[in-house]
mmCIF file of C-alpha atoms in Angstrom:
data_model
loop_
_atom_site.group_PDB
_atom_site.id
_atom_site.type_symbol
_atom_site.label_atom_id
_atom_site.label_comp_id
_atom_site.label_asym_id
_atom_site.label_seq_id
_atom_site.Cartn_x
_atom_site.Cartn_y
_atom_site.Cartn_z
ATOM 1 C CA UNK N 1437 198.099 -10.163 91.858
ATOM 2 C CA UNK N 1438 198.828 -13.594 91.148
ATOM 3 C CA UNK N 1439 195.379 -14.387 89.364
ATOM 4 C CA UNK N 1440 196.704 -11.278 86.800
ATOM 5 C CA UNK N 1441 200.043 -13.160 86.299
ATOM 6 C CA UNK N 1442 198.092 -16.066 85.369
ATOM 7 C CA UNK N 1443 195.758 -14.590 83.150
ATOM 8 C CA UNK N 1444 198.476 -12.376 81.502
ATOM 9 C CA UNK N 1445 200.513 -16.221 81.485
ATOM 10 C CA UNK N 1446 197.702 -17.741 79.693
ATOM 11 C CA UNK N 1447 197.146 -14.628 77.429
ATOM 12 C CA UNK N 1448 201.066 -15.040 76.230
ATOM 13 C CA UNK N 1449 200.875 -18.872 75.693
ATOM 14 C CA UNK N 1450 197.098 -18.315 73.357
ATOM 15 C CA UNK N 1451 199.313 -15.655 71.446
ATOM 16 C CA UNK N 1452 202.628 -17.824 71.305
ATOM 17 C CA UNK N 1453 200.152 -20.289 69.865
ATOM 18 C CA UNK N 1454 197.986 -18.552 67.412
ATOM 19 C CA UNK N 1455 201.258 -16.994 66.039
ATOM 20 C CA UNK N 1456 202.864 -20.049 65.461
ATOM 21 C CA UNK N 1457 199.760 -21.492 63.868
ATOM 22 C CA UNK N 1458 199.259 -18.384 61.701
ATOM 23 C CA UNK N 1459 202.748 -18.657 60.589
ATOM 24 C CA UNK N 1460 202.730 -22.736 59.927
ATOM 25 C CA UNK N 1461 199.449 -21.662 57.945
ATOM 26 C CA UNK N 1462 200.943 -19.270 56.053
ATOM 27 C CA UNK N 1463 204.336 -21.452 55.272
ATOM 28 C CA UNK N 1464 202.396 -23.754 53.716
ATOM 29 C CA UNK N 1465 200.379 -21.558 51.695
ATOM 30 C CA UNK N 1466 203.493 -20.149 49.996
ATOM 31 C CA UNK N 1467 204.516 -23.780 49.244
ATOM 32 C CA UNK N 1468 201.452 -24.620 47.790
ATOM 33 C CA UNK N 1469 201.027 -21.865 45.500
ATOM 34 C CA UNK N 1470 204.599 -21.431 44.715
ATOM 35 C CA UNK N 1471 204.494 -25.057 43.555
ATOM 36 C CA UNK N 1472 201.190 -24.199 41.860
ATOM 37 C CA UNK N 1473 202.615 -20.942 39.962
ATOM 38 C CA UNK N 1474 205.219 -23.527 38.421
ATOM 39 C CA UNK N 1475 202.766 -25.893 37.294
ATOM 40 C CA UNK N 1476 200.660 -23.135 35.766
ATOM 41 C CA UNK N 1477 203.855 -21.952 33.558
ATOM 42 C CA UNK N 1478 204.461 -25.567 32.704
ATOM 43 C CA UNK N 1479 200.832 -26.169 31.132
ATOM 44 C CA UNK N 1480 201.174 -22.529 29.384
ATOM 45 C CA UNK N 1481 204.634 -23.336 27.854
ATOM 46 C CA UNK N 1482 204.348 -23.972 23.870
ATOM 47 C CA UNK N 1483 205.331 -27.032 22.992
ATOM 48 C CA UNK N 1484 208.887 -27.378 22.507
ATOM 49 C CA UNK N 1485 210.756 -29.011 19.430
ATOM 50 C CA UNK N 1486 212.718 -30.324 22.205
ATOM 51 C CA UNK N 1487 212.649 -34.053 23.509
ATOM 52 C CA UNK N 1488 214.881 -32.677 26.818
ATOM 53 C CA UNK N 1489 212.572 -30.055 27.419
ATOM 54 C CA UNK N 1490 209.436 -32.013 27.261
ATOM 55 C CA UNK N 1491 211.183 -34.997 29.682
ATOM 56 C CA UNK N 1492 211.938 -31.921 32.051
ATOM 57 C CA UNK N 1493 208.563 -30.454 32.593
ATOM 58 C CA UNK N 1494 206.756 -33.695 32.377
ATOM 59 C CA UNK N 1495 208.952 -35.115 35.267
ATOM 60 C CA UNK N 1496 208.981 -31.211 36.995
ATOM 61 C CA UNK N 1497 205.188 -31.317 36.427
ATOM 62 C CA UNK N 1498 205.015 -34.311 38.830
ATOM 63 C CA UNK N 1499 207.370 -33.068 41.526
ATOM 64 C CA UNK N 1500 204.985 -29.823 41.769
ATOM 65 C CA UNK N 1501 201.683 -32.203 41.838
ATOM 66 C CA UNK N 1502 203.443 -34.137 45.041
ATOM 67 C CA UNK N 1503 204.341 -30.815 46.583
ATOM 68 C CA UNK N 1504 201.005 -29.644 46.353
ATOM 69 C CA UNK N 1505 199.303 -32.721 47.364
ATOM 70 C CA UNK N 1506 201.910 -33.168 49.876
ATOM 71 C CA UNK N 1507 200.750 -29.614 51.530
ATOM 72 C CA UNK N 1508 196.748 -30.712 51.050
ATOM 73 C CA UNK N 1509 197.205 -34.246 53.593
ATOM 74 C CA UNK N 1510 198.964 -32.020 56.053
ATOM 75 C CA UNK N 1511 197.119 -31.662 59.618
ATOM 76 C CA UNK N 1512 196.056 -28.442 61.081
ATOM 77 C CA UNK N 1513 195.131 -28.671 64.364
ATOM 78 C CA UNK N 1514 191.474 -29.496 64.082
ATOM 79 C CA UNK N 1515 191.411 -29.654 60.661
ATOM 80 C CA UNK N 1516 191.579 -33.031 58.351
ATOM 81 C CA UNK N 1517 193.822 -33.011 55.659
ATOM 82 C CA UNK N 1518 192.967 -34.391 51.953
ATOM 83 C CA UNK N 1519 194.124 -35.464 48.990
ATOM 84 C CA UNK N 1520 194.723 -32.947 46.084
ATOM 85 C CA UNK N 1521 192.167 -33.024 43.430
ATOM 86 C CA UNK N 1522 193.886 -32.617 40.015
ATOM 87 C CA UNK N 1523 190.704 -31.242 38.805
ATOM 88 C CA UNK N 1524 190.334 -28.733 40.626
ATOM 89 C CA UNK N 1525 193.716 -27.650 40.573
ATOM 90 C CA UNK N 1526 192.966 -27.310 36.785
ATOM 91 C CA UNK N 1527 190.061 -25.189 37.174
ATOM 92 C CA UNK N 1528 191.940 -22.679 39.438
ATOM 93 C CA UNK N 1529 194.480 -22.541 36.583
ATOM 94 C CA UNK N 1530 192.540 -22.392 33.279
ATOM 95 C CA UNK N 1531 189.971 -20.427 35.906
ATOM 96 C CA UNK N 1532 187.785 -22.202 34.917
ATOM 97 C CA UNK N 1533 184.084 -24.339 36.022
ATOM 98 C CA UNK N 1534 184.615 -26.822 33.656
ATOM 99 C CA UNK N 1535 187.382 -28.388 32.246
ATOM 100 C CA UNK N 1536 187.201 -28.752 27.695
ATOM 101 C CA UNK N 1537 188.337 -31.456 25.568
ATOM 102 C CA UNK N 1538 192.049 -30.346 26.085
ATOM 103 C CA UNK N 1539 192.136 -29.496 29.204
ATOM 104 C CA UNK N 1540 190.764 -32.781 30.386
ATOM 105 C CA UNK N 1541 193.141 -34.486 28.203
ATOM 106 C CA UNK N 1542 195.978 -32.846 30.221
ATOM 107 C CA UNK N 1543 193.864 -33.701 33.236
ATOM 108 C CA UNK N 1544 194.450 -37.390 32.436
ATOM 109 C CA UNK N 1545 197.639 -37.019 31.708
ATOM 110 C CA UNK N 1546 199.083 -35.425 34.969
ATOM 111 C CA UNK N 1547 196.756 -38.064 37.176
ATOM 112 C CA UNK N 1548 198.317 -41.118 35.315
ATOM 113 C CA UNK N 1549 201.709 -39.878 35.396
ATOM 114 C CA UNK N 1550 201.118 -38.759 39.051
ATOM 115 C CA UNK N 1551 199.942 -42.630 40.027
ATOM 116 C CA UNK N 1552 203.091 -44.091 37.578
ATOM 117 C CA UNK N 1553 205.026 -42.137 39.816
ATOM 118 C CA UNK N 1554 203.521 -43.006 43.119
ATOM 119 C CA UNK N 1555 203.660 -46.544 42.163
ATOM 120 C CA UNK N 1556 206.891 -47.364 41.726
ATOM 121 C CA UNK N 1557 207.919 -45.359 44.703
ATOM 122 C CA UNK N 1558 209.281 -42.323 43.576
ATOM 123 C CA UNK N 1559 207.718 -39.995 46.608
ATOM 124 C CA UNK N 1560 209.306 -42.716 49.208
ATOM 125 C CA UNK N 1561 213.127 -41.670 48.204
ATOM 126 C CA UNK N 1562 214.769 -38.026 48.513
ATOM 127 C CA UNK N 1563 216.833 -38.787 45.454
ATOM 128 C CA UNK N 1564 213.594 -39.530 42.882
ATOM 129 C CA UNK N 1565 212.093 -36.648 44.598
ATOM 130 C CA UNK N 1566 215.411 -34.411 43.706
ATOM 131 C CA UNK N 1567 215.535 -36.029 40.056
ATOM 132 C CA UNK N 1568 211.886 -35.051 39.628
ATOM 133 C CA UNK N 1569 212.412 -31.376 40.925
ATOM 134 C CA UNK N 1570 215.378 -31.254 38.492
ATOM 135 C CA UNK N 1571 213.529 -32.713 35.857
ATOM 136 C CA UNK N 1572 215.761 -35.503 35.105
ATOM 137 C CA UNK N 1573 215.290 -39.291 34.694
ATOM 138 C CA UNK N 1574 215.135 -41.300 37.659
ATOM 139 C CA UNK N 1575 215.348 -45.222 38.452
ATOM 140 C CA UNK N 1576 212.222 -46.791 39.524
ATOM 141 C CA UNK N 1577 212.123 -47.811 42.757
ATOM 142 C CA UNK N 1578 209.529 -50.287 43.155
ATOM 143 C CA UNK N 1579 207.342 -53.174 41.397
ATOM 144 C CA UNK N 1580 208.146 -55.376 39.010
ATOM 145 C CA UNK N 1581 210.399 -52.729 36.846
ATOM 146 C CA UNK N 1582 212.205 -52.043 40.186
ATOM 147 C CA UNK N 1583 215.811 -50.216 39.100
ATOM 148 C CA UNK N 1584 215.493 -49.604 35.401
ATOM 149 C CA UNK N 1585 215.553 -46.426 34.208
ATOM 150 C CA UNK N 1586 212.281 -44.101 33.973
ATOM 151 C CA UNK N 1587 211.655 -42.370 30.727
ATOM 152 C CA UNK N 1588 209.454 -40.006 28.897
ATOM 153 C CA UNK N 1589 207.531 -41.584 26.240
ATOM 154 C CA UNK N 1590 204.809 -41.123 23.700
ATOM 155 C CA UNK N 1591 201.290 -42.149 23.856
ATOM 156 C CA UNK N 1592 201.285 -41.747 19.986
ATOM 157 C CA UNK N 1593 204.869 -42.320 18.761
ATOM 158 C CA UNK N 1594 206.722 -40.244 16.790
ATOM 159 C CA UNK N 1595 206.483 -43.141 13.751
ATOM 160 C CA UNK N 1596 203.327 -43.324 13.914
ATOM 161 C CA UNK N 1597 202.867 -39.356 13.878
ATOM 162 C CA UNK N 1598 204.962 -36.445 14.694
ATOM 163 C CA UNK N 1599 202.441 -33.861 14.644
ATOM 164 C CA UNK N 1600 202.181 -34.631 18.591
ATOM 165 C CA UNK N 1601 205.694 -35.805 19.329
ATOM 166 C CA UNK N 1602 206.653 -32.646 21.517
ATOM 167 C CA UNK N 1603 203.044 -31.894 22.644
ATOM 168 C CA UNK N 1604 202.361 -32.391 26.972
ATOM 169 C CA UNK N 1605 199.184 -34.471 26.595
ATOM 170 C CA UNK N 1606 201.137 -37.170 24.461
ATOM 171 C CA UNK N 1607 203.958 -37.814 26.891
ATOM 172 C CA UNK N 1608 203.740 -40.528 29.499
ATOM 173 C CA UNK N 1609 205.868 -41.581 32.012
ATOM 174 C CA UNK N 1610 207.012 -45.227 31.538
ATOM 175 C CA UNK N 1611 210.013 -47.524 32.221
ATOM 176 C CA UNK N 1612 212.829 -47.733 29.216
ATOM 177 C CA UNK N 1613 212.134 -51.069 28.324
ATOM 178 C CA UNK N 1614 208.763 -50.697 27.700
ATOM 179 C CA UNK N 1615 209.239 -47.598 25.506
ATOM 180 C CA UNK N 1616 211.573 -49.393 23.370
ATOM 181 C CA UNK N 1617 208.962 -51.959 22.561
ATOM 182 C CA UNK N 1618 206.486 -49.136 21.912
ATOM 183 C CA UNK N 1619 208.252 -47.896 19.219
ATOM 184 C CA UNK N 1620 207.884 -51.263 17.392
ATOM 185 C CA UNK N 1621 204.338 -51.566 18.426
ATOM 186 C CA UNK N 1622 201.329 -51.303 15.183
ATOM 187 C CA UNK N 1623 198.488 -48.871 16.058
ATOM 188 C CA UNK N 1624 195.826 -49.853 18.267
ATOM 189 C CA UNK N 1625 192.725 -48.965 19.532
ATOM 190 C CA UNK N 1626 193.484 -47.310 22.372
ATOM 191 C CA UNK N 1627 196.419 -45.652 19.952
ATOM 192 C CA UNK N 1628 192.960 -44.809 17.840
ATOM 193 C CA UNK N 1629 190.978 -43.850 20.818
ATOM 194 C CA UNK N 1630 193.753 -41.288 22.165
ATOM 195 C CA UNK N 1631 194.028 -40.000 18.525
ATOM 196 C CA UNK N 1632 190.627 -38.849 17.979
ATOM 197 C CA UNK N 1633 190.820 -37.444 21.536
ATOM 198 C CA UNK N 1634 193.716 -35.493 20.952
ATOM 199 C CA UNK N 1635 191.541 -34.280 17.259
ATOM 200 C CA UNK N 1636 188.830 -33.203 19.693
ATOM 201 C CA UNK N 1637 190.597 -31.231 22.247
ATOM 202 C CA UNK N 1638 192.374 -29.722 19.298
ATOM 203 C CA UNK N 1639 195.624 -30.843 19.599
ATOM 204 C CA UNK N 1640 195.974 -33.027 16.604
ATOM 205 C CA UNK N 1641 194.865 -31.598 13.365
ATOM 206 C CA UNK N 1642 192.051 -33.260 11.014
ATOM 207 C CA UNK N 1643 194.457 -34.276 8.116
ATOM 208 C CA UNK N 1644 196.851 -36.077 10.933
ATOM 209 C CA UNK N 1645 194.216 -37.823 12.901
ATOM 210 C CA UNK N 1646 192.673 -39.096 9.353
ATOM 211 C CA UNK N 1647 196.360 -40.751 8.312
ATOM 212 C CA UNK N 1648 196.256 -42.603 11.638
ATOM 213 C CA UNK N 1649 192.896 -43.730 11.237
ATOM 214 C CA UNK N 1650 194.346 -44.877 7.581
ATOM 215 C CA UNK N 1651 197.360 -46.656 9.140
ATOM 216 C CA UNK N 1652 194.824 -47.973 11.801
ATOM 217 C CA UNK N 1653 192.004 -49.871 9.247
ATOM 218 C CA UNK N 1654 194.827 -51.031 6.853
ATOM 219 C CA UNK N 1655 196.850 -52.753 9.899
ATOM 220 C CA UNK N 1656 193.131 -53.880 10.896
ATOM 221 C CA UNK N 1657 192.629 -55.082 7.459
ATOM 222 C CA UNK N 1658 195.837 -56.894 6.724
ATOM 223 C CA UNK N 1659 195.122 -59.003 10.427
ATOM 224 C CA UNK N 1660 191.627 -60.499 9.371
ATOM 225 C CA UNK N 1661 192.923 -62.044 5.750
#
């Protein structure tokens, strides 16, 4: 009698157990692709002729990365947790093996942003973490730009182009000093370099890409007399 107690004890407790795992499993599941489902509408929206809207999903689109990652380095019981791969995220969205010219350049852009972010120690503080969510600016909270404001820029500006002002591969994440001084910066290489990535992932059309190349050899020009 009391060895069937025990058994039936121990029976219970595996249950209470599995359930609870099943269910912690299953929590964090929804989180994760909840948080994925967001990101996916984010990289399908058009680009918008909108500088609010493009500072909102850029800073959203970061909040969802840290939710997801978040949910990856989580523990289950035997099981290791690991860091997200951006990548592969990608590939479940675009469902795809390989990521193209564009979609790699959006690649890059959400891992950069992503490590901006994680560097100045936005995932450390509930209120950067709310401001991302919401999509709003935030201060930065650490390094040498500690407490200034942090703003969507460009990685080509607007003066030198605006066929990619609103587009998500051109925005960056950066603090608002430094965008200031961007705006007044001449076009380098890596301004080149970007360029002719953004013409080969399709996002910047021939006819733009060869007026930046223009503006690019005449500033190039002008420096070597």
């Amino acid at each position: 009698m009391i060895a069937d107690y025990f058994w039936k004890i121990i029976f219970v407790i595996i249950l209470i157990i599995g359930l609870k795992f099943w269910l912690d499993v299953n929590d964090k599941n929804n989180i994760y692709e909840k948080n994925l489902r967001a990101l996916t509408e984010i990289l399908e929206t058009p680009p918008s002729k909108s500088d609010k809207q493009c500072q909102r999903l850029a800073f959203q689109s970061i909040f969802h990365l840290y939710e997801m990652d978040r949910i990856k380095r989580m523990k289950f019981l035997f099981f290791k947790g690991e860091k997200l791969d951006i990548g592969t995220v990608l590939k479940e969205i675009f469902d795809a093996d390989y990521l193209d010219a564009k979609n790699s350049l959006i690649k890059d852009v959400l891992e950069e942003n992503y490590s901006t972010a994680e560097e100045f120690g936005l995932f450390e503080n509930e209120q950067s973490l709310e401001a991302l969510e919401e999509g709003r600016a935030t201060k930065i909270m650490g390094g040498p730009w500690r407490g200034e404001l942090l703003v969507v820029g460009h990685y080509i500006s607007p003066d030198i182009s605006k066929k990619v002002q609103f587009h998500f591969v051109n925005r960056i994440i950066l603090p608002k000093s430094v965008k200031a001084a961007m705006a007044f910066a001449d076009i380098t290489k890596d301004v080149r370099d970007r360029a002719d990535r953004l013409k080969r992932g399709g996002v910047l059309d021939t006819k733009s890409f060869d007026e930046i190349i223009i503006q690019y050899n005449t500033i190039r020009e002008l420096s070597t007399r």
